[in-house]
GROMACS .gro file of C-alpha atoms in nm:
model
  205
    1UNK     CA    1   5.937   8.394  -5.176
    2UNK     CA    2   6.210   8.522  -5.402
    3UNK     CA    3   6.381   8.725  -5.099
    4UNK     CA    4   6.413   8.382  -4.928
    5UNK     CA    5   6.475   8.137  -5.176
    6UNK     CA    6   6.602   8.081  -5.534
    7UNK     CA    7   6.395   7.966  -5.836
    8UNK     CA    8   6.541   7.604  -5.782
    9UNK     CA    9   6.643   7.416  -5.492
   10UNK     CA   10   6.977   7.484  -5.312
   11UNK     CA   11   7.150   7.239  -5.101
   12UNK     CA   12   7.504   7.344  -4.940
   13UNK     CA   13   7.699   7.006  -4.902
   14UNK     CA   14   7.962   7.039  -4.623
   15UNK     CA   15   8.222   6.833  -4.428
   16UNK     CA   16   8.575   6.849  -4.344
   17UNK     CA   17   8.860   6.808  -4.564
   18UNK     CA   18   8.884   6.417  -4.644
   19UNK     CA   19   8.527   6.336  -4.533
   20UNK     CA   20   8.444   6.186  -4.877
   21UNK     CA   21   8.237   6.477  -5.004
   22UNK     CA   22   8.360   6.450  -5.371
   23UNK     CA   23   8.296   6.051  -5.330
   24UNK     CA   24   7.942   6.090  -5.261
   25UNK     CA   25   7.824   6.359  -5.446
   26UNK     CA   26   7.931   6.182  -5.757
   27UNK     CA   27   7.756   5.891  -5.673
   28UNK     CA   28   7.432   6.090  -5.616
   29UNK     CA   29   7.463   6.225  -5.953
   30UNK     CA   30   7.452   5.884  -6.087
   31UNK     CA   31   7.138   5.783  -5.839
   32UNK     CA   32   6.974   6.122  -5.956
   33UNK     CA   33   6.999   6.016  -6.346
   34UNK     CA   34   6.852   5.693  -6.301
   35UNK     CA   35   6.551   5.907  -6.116
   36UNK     CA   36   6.507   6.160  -6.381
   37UNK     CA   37   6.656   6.446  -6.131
   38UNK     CA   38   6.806   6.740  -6.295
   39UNK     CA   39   7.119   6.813  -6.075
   40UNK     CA   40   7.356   7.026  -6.095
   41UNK     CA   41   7.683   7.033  -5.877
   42UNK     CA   42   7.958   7.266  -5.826
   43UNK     CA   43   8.214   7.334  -5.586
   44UNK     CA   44   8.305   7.664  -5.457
   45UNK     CA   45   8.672   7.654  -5.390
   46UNK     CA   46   8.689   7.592  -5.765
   47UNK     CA   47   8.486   7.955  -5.847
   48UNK     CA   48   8.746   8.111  -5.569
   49UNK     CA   49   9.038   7.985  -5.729
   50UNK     CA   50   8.952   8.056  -6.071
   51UNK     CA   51   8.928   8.427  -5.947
   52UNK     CA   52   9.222   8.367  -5.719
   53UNK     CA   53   9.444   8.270  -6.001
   54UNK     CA   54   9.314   8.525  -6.250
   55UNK     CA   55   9.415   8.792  -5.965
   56UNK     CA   56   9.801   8.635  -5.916
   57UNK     CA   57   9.721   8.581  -5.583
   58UNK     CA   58   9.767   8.204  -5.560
   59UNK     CA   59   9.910   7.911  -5.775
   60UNK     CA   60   9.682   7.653  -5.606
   61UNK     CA   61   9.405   7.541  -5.417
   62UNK     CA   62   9.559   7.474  -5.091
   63UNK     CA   63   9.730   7.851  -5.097
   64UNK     CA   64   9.381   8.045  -5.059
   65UNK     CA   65   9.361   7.928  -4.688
   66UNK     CA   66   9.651   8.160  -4.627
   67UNK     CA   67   9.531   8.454  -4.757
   68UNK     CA   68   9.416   8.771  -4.581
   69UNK     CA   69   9.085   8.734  -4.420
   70UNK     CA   70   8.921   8.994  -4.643
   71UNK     CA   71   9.076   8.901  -4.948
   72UNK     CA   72   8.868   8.580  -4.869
   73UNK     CA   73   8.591   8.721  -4.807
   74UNK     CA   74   8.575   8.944  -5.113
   75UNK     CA   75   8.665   8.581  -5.317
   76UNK     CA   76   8.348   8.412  -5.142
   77UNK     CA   77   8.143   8.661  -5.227
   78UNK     CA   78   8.253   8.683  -5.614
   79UNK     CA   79   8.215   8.303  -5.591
   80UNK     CA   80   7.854   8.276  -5.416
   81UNK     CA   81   7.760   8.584  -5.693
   82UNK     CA   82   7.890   8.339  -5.980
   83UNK     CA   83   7.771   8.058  -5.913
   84UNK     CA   84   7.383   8.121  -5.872
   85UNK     CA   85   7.445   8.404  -6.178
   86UNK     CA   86   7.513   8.054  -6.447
   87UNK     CA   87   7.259   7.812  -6.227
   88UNK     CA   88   6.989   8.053  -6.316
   89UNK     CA   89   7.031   7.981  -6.756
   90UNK     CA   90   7.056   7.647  -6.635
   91UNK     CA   91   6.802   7.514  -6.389
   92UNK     CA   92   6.432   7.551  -6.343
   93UNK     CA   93   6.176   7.524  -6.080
   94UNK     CA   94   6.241   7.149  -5.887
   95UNK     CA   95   6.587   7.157  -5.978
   96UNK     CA   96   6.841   7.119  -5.803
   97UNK     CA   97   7.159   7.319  -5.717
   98UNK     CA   98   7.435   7.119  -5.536
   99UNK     CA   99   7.741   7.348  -5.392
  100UNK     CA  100   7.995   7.127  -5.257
  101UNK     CA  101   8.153   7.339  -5.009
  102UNK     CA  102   8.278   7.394  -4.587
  103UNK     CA  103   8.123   7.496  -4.348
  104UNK     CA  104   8.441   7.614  -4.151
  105UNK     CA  105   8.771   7.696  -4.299
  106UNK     CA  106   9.105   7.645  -4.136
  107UNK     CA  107   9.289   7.947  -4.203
  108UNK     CA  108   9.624   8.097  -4.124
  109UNK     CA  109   9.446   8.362  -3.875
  110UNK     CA  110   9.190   8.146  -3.726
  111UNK     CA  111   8.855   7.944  -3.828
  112UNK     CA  112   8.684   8.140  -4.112
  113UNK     CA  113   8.303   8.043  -4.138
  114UNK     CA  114   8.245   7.920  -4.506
  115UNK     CA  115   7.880   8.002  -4.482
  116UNK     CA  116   7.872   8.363  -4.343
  117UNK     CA  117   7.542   8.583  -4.426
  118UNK     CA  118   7.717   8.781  -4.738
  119UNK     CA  119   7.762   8.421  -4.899
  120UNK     CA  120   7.424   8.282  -4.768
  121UNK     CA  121   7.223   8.601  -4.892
  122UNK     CA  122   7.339   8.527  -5.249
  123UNK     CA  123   7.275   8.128  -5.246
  124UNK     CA  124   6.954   8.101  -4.975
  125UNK     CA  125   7.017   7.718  -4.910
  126UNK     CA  126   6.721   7.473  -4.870
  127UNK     CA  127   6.899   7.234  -4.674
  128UNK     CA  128   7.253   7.241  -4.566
  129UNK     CA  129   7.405   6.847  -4.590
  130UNK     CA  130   7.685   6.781  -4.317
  131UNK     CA  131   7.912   6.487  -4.410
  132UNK     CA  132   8.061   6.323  -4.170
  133UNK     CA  133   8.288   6.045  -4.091
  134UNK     CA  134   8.480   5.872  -3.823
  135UNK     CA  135   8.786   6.086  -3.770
  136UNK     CA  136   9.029   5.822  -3.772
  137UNK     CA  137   8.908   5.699  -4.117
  138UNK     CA  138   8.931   6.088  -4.217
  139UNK     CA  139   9.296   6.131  -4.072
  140UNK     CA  140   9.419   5.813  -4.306
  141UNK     CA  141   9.233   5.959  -4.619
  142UNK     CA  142   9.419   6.306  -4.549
  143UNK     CA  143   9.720   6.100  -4.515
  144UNK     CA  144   9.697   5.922  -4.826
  145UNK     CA  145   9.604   6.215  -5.040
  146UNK     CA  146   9.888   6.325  -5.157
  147UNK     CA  147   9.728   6.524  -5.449
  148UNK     CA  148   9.682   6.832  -5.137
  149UNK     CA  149   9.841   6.998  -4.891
  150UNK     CA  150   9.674   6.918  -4.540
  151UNK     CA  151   9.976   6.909  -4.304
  152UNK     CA  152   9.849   7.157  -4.094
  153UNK     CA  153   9.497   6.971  -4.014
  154UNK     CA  154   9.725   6.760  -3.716
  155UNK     CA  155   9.612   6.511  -3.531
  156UNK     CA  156   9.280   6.290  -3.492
  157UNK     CA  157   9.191   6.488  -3.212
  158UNK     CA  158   9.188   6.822  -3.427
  159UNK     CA  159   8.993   6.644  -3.721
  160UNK     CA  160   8.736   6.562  -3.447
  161UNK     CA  161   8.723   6.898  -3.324
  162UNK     CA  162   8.712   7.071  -3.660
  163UNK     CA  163   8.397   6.836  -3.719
  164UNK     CA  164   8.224   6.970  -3.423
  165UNK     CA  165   8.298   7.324  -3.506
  166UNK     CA  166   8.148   7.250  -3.912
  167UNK     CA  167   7.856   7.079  -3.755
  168UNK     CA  168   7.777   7.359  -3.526
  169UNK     CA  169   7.879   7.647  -3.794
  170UNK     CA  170   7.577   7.462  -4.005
  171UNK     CA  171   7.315   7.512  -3.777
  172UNK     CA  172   7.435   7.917  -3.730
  173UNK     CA  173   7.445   7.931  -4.091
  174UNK     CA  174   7.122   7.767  -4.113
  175UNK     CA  175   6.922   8.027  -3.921
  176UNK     CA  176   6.930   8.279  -4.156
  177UNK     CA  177   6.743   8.112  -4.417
  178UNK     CA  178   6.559   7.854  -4.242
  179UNK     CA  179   6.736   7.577  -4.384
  180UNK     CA  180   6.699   7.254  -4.289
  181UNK     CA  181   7.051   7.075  -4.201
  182UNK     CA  182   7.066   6.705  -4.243
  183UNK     CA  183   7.353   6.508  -4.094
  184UNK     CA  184   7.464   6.206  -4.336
  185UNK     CA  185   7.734   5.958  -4.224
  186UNK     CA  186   7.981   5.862  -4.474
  187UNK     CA  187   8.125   5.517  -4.327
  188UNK     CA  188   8.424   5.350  -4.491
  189UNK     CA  189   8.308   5.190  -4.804
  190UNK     CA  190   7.993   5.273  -4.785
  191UNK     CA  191   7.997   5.614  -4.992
  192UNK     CA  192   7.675   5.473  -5.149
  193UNK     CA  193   7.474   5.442  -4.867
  194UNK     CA  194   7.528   5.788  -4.770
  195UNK     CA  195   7.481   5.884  -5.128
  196UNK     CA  196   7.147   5.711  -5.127
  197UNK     CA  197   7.048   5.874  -4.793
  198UNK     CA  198   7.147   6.267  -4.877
  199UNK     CA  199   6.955   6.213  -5.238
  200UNK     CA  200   6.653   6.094  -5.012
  201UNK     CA  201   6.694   6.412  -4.863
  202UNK     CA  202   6.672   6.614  -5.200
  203UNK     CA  203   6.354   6.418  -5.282
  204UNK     CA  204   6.184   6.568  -4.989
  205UNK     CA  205   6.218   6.906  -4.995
   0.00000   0.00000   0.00000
């Protein structure tokens, strides 16, 4: 089973910019501690900007959306390498590897799946989570977030249609290593119901 799936258990969590993913996962690391889970959870624009930065090719996070298609490519693939590479001395069998990620990225050139085989072949997901929200609640978090650069993510109507095209990038991405995708709302104030619900999830697989 080694061609198909890591030594622990890999679970892509996706969602559009805003959704709440950094919200939730960080209350499921506090529901998985109280259950004795060993989790561990990265993000992967973090391992593309480190090598982004170390290359001169950006100053921040927001700047990698605008750079040539293969450039990002060759950083997803350096990331996806990385990141199983240091889960491996970490985690053991029934562990559990949480990659806080998107599904579809909004680029300069066009909509750049953030789960294409290259990456997928490196981090053979058991599940892929889709977080979602109601896109006017997502549109006033973008708003307010003044820490990033989102200007270009427009109007509610684009936020909704960005959703669809995540949601449906999922289940493509999904194919390749039969991974199962869960959808898990995210409603306003309620990160810890959907927190509760996605760690559910984990306990299943």
């Amino acid at each position: 089973m080694s061609y198909l799936r890591n030594k622990f258990k890999v679970i892509i969590v996706t969602g559009v910019p805003g959704v709440g993913k950094t919200t939730v996962l960080s209350l499921l690391q506090e529901k998985a501690k109280k259950l004795n889970l060993k989790i561990k959870v990265v993000n992967f624009g973090t391992f593309m900007l480190e090598t982004a930065i170390k290359e001169k090719l950006v100053n921040n996070r927001d700047e990698m959306r605008h750079l040539s298609l293969r450039k990002q490519l060759e950083l997803q693939q350096l990331a996806a390498k990385r990141i199983i590479e240091e889960s491996l001395k970490e985690l053991n069998e029934e562990e559990f590897l949480l990659i806080d990620t998107h599904a579809i990225v909004k680029t300069s050139s066009g909509y750049l799946p953030g789960l294409p085989k290259h990456v997928l072949d490196e981090l053979k997901p058991d599940m892929i989570a889709v977080i979602e929200a109601d896109a006017n609640e997502i549109y006033n978090r973008q708003t307010k977030d003044t820490s990033r650069n989102r200007s270009d993510f427009g109007t509610v109507r684009d936020i909704e249609k960005l959703m669809e095209y995540a949601r449906s990038a999922s289940f493509a991405s999904a194919v390749h290593y039969a991974s199962t995708v869960s959808i898990v709302v995210n409603k306003e104030n309620k990160a810890d119901e959907a927190a509760e619900q996605l760690i559910q999830y984990l306990q299943k697989l």
